[in-house]
PDB file of C-alpha atoms in Angstrom:
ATOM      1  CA  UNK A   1       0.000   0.000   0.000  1.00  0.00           C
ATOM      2  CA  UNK A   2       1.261   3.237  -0.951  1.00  0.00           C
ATOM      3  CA  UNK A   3       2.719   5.319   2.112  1.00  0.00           C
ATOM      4  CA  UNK A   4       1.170   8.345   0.782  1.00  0.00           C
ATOM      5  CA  UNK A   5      -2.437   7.265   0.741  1.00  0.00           C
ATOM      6  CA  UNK A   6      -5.385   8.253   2.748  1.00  0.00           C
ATOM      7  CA  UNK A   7      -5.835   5.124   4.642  1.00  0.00           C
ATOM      8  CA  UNK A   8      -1.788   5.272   5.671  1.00  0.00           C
ATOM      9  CA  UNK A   9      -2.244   8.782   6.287  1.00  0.00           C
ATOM     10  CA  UNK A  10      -5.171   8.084   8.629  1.00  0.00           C
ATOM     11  CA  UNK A  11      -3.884   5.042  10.444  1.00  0.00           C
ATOM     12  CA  UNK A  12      -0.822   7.235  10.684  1.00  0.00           C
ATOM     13  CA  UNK A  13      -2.172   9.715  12.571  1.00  0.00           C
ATOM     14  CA  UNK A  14      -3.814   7.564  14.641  1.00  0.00           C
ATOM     15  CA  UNK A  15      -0.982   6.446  15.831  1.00  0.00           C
ATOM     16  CA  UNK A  16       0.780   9.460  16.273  1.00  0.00           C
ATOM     17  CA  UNK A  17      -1.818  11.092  18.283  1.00  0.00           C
ATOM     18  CA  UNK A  18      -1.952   7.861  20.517  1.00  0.00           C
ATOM     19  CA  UNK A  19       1.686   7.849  20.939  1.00  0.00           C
ATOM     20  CA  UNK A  20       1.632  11.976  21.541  1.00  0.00           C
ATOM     21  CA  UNK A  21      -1.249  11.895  23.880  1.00  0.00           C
ATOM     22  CA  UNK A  22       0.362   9.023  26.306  1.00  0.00           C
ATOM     23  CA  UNK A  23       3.858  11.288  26.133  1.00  0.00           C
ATOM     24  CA  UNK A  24       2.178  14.204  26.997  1.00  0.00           C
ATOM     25  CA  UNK A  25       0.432  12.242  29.772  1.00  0.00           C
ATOM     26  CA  UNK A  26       3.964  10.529  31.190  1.00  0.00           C
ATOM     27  CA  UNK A  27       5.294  14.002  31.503  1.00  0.00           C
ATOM     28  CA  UNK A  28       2.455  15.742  33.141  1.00  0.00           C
ATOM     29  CA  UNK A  29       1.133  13.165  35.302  1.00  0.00           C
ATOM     30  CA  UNK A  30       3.794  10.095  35.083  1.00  0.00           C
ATOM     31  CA  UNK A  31       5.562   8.273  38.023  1.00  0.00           C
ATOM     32  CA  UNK A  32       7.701  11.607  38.993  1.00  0.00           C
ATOM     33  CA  UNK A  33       7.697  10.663  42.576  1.00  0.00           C
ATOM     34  CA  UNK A  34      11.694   9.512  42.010  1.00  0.00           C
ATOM     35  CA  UNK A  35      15.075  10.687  41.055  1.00  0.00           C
ATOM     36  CA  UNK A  36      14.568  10.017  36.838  1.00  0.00           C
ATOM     37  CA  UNK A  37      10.519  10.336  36.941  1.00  0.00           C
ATOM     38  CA  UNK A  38       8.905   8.171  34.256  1.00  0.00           C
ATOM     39  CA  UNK A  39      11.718   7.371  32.486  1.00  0.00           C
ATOM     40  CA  UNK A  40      13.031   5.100  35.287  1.00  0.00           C
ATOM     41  CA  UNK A  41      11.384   2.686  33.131  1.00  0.00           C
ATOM     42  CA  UNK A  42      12.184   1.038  29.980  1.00  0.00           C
ATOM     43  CA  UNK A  43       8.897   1.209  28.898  1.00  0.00           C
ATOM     44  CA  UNK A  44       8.799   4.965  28.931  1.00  0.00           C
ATOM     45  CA  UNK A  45      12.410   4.985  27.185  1.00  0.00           C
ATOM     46  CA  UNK A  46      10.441   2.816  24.011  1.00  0.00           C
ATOM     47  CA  UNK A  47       7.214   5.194  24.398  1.00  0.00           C
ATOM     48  CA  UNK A  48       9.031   7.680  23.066  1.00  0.00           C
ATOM     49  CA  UNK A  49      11.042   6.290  21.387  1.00  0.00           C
ATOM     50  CA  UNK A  50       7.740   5.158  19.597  1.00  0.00           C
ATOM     51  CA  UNK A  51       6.647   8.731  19.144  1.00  0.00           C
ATOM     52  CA  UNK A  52       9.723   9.864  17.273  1.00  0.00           C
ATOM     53  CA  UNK A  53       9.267   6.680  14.736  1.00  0.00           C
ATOM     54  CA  UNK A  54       5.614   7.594  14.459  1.00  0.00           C
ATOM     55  CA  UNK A  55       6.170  11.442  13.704  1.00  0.00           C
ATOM     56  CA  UNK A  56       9.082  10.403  11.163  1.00  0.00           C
ATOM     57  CA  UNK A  57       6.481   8.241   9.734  1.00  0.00           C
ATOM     58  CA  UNK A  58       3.791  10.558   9.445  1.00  0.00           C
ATOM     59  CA  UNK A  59       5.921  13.047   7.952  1.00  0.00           C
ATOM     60  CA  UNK A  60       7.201  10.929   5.197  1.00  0.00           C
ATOM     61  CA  UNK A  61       3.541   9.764   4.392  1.00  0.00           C
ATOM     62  CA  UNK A  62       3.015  14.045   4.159  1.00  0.00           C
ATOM     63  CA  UNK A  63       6.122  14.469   1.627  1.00  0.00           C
ATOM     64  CA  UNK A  64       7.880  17.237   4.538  1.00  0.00           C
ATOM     65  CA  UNK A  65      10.333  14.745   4.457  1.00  0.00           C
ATOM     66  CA  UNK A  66      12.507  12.125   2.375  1.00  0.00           C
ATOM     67  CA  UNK A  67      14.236  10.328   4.514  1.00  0.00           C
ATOM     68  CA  UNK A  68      12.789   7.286   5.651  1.00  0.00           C
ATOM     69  CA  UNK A  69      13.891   6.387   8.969  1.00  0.00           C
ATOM     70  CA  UNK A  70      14.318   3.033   8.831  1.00  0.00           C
ATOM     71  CA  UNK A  71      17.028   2.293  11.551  1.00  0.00           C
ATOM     72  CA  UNK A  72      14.516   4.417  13.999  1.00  0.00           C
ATOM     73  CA  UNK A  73      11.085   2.443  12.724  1.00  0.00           C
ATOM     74  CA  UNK A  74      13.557  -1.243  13.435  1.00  0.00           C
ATOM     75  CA  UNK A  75      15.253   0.069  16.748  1.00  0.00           C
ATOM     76  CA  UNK A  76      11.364   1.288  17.930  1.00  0.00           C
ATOM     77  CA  UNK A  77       9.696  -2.218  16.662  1.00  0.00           C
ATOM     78  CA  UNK A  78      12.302  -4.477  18.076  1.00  0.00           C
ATOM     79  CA  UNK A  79      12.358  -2.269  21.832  1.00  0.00           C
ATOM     80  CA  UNK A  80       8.651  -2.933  21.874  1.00  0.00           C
ATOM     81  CA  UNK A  81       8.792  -6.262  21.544  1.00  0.00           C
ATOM     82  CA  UNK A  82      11.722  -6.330  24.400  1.00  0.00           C
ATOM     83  CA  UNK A  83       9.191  -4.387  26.554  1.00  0.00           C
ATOM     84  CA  UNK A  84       5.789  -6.503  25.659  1.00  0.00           C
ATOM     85  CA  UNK A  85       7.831 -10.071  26.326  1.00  0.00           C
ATOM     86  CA  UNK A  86       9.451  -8.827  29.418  1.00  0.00           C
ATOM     87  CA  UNK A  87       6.122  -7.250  30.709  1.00  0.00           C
ATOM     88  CA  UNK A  88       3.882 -10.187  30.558  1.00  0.00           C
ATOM     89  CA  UNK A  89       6.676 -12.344  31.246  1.00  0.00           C
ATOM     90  CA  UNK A  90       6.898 -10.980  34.693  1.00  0.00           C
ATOM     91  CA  UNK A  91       3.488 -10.117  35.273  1.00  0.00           C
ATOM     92  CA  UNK A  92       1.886 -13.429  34.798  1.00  0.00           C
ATOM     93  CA  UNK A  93       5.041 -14.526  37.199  1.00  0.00           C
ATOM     94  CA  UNK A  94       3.764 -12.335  39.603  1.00  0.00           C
ATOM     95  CA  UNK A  95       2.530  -8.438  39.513  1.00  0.00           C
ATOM     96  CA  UNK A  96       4.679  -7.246  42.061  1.00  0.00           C
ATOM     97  CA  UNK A  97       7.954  -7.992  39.862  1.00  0.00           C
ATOM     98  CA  UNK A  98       7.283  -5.343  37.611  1.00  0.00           C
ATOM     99  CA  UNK A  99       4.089  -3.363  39.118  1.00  0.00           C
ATOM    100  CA  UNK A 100       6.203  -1.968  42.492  1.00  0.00           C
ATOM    101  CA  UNK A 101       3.688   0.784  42.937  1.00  0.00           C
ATOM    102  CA  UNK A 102       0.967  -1.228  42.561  1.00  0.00           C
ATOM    103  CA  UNK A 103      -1.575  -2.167  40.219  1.00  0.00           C
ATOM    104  CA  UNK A 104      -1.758   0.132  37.345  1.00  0.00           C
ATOM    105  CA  UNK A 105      -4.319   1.845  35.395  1.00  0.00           C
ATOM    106  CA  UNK A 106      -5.785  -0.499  32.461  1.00  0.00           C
ATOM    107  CA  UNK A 107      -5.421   1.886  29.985  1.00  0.00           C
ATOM    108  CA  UNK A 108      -2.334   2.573  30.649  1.00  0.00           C
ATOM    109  CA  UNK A 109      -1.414  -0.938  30.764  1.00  0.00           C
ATOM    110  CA  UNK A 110      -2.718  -1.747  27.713  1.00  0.00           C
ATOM    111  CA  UNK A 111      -1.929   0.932  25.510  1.00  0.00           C
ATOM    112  CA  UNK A 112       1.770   0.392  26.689  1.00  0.00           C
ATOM    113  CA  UNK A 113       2.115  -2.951  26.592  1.00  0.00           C
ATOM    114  CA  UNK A 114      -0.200  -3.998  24.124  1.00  0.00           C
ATOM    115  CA  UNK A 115      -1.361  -1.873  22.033  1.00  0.00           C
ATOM    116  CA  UNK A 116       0.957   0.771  21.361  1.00  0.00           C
ATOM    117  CA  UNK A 117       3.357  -1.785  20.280  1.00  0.00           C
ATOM    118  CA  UNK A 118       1.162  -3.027  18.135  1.00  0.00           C
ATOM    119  CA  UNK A 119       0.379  -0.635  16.067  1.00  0.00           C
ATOM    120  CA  UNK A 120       3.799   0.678  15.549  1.00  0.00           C
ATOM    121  CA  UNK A 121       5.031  -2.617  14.724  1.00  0.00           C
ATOM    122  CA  UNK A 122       2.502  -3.255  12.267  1.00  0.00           C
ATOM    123  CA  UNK A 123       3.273   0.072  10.882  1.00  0.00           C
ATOM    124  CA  UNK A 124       7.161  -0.781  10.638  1.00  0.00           C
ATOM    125  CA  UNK A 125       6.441  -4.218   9.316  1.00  0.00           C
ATOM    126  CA  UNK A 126       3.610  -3.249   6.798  1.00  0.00           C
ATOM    127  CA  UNK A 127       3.322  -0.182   5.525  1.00  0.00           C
ATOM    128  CA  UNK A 128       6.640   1.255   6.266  1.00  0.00           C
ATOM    129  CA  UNK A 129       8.617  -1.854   5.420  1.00  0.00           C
ATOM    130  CA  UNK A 130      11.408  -1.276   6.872  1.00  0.00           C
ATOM    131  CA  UNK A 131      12.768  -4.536   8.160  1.00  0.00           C
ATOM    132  CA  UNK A 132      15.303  -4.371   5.105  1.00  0.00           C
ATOM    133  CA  UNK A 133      19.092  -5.039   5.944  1.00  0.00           C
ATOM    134  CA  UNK A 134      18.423  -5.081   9.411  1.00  0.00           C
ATOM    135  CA  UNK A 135      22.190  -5.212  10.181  1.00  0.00           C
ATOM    136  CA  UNK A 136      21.903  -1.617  10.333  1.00  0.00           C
ATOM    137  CA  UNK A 137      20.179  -1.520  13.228  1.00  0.00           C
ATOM    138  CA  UNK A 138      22.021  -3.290  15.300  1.00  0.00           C
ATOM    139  CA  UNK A 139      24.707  -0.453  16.772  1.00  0.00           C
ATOM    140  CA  UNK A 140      21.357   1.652  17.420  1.00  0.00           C
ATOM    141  CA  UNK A 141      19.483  -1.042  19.013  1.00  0.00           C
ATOM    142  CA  UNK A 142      22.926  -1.711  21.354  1.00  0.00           C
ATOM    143  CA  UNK A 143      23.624   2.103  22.044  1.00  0.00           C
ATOM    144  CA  UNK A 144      20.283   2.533  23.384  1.00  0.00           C
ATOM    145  CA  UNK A 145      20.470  -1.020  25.341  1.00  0.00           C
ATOM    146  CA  UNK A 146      23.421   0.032  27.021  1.00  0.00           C
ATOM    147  CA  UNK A 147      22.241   3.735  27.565  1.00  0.00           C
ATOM    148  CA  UNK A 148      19.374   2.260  29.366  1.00  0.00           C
ATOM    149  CA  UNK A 149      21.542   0.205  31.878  1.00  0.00           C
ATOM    150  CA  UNK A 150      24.185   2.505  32.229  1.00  0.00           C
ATOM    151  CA  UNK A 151      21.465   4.901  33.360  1.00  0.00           C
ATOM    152  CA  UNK A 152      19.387   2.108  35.436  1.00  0.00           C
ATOM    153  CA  UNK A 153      22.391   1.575  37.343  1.00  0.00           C
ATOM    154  CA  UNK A 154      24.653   4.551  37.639  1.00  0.00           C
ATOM    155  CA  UNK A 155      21.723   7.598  37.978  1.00  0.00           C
ATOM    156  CA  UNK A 156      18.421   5.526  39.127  1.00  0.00           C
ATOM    157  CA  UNK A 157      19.801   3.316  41.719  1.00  0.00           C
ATOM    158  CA  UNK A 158      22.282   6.101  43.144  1.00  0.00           C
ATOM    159  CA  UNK A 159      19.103   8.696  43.898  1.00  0.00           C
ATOM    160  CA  UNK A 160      16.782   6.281  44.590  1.00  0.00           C
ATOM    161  CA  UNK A 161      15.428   4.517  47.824  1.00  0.00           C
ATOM    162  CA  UNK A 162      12.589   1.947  46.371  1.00  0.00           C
ATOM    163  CA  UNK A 163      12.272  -0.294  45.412  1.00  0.00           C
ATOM    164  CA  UNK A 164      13.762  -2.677  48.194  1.00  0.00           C
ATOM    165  CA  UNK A 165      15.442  -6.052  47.412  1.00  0.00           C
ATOM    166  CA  UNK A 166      17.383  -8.526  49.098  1.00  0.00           C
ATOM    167  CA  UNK A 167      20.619  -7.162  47.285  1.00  0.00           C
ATOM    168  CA  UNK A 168      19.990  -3.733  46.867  1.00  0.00           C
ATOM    169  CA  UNK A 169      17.619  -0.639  46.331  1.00  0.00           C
ATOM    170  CA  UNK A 170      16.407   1.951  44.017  1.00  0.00           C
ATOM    171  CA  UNK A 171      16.736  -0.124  40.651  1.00  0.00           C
ATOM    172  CA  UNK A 172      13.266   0.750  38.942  1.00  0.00           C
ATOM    173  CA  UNK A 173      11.860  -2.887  38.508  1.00  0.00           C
ATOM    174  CA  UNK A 174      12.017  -4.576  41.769  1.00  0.00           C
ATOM    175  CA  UNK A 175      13.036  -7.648  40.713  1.00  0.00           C
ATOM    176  CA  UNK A 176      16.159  -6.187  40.088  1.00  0.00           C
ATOM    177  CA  UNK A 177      17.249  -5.407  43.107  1.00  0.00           C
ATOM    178  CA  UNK A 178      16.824  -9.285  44.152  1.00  0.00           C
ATOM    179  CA  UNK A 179      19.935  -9.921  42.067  1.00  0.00           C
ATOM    180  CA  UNK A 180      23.534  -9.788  42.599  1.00  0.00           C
ATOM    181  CA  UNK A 181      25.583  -7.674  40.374  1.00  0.00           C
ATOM    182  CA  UNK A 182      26.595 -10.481  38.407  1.00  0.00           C
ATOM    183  CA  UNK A 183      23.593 -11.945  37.855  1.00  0.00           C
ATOM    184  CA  UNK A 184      21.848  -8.453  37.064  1.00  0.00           C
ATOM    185  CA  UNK A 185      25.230  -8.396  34.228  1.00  0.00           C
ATOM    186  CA  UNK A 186      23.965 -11.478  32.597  1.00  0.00           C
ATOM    187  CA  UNK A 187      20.258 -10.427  32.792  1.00  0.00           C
ATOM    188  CA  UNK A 188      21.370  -7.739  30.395  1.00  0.00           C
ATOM    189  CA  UNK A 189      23.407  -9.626  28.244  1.00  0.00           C
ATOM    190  CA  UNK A 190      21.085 -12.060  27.589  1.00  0.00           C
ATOM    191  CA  UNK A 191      18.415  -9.230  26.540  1.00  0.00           C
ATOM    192  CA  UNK A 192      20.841  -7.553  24.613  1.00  0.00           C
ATOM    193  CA  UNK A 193      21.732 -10.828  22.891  1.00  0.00           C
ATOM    194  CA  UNK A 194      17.429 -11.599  22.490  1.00  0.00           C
ATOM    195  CA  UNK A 195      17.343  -7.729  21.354  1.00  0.00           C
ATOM    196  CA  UNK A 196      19.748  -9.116  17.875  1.00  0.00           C
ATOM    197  CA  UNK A 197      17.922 -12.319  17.731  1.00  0.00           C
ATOM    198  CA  UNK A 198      14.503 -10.302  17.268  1.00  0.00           C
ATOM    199  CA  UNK A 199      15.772  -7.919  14.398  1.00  0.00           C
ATOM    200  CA  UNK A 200      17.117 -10.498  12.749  1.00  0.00           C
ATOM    201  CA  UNK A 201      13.472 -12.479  12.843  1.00  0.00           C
ATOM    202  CA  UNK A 202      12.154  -9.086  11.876  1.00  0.00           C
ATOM    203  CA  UNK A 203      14.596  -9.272   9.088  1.00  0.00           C
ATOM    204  CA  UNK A 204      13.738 -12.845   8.282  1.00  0.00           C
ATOM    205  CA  UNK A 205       9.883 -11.929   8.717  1.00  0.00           C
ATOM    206  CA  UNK A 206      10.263  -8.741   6.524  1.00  0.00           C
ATOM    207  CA  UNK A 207      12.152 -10.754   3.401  1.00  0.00           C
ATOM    208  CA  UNK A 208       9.091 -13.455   3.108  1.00  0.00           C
ATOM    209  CA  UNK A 209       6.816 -10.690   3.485  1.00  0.00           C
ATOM    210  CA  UNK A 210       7.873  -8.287   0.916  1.00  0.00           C
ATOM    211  CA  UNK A 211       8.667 -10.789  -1.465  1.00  0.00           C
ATOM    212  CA  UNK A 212       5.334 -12.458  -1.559  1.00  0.00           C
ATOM    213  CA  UNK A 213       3.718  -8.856  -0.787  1.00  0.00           C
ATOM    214  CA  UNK A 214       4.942  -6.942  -3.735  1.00  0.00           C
ATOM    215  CA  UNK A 215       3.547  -2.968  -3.735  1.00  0.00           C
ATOM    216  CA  UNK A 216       1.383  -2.354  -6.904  1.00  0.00           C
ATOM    217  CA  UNK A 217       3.150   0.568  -9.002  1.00  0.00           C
ATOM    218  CA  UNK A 218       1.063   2.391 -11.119  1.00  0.00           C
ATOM    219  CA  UNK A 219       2.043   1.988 -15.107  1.00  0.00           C
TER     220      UNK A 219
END
């Protein structure tokens, strides 16, 4: 489907205006109670992260720009999917691993764990298609990996009290702090490591799709 068509264009800005509106919302009424506010969380760092790829998109669909954005569209799709798996991962382990505040509102939940994801990965994958040499994202997707835990661990835990583990305190998921410095190293690794395993199904995904899914040119 052509980028530049009404029904990309509307789905679009649908899903910039989601992706705005929930922004907006993290930085007027977010978690600000901490050292680092909102973006303690990963979440937060691929909500906006999310919002950038969407306004990149949105702009390319309205010709005020040429470049496509590709690298930003993988790095958003594939930190998404990082956030969704570890999410419900947790969650259904038990609430409290992730949810240290308590329970949280629904639509909050969903929209950032669910939903939002969703439609910016079906953007990326779909209309966008951007999931072409992937390899290119990779750097990106590492940087901000390791910009996440360097600032997890050397601003977040230093100015902040809660949550409380049996190791330490103040890392922002509390499950976290229930690990030894070791253990929390090979935590990240391993999620760096699944990080490159998911663009590269993306990749894989994106090759079968575009090849059986060929756009329609006009003669």
């Amino acid at each position: 489907m052509d980028i530049h068509s009404r029904p990309v264009l509307f789905y679009r800005w649908i899903v910039f205006l989601l992706a705005a509106g929930y922004c907006l919302q993290q930085l007027l009424l977010g978690a600000w109670s901490g050292a680092g506010g909102p973006f303690r969380y990963l979440t937060i760092w691929a909500l906006f992260l999310s919002f950038y790829a969407a306004s990149r998109m949105l702009a390319l669909s309205e010709h005020r720009i040429t470049r496509k954005h590709e690298v930003t569209a993988m790095c958003a799709a594939v930190l998404n999917v990082m956030v969704v798996f570890l999410y419900w991962r947790l969650y259904f382990t038990d609430p409290s691993l992730v949810n240290g505040r308590g329970p949280i509102d629904w639509w909050l939940q969903y929209y950032l764990h669910a939903l939002g994801p969703a439609l910016q990965i079906i953007d990326a994958l779909f209309f966008g298609r951007v999931f072409r040499r992937v390899w290119r994202a990779a750097l990106p997707l590492i940087i901000i990996i390791g910009a996440y835990v360097a600032w997890a661990e050397l601003f977040v835990q230093r100015f902040n009290t809660k949550p409380v583990g049996d190791v330490t305190s103040g890392l922002p998921y509390p499950f976290l702090n229930s690990l030894e410095w070791a253990d929390r190293v090979t935590f990240y690794g391993v999620n760096a490591a699944t990080a490159l395993g998911l663009l590269a199904v993306f990749g894989i995904i994106g090759a079968v799709i575009y090849r059986v899914w060929q756009p329609q040119v006009a003669a």
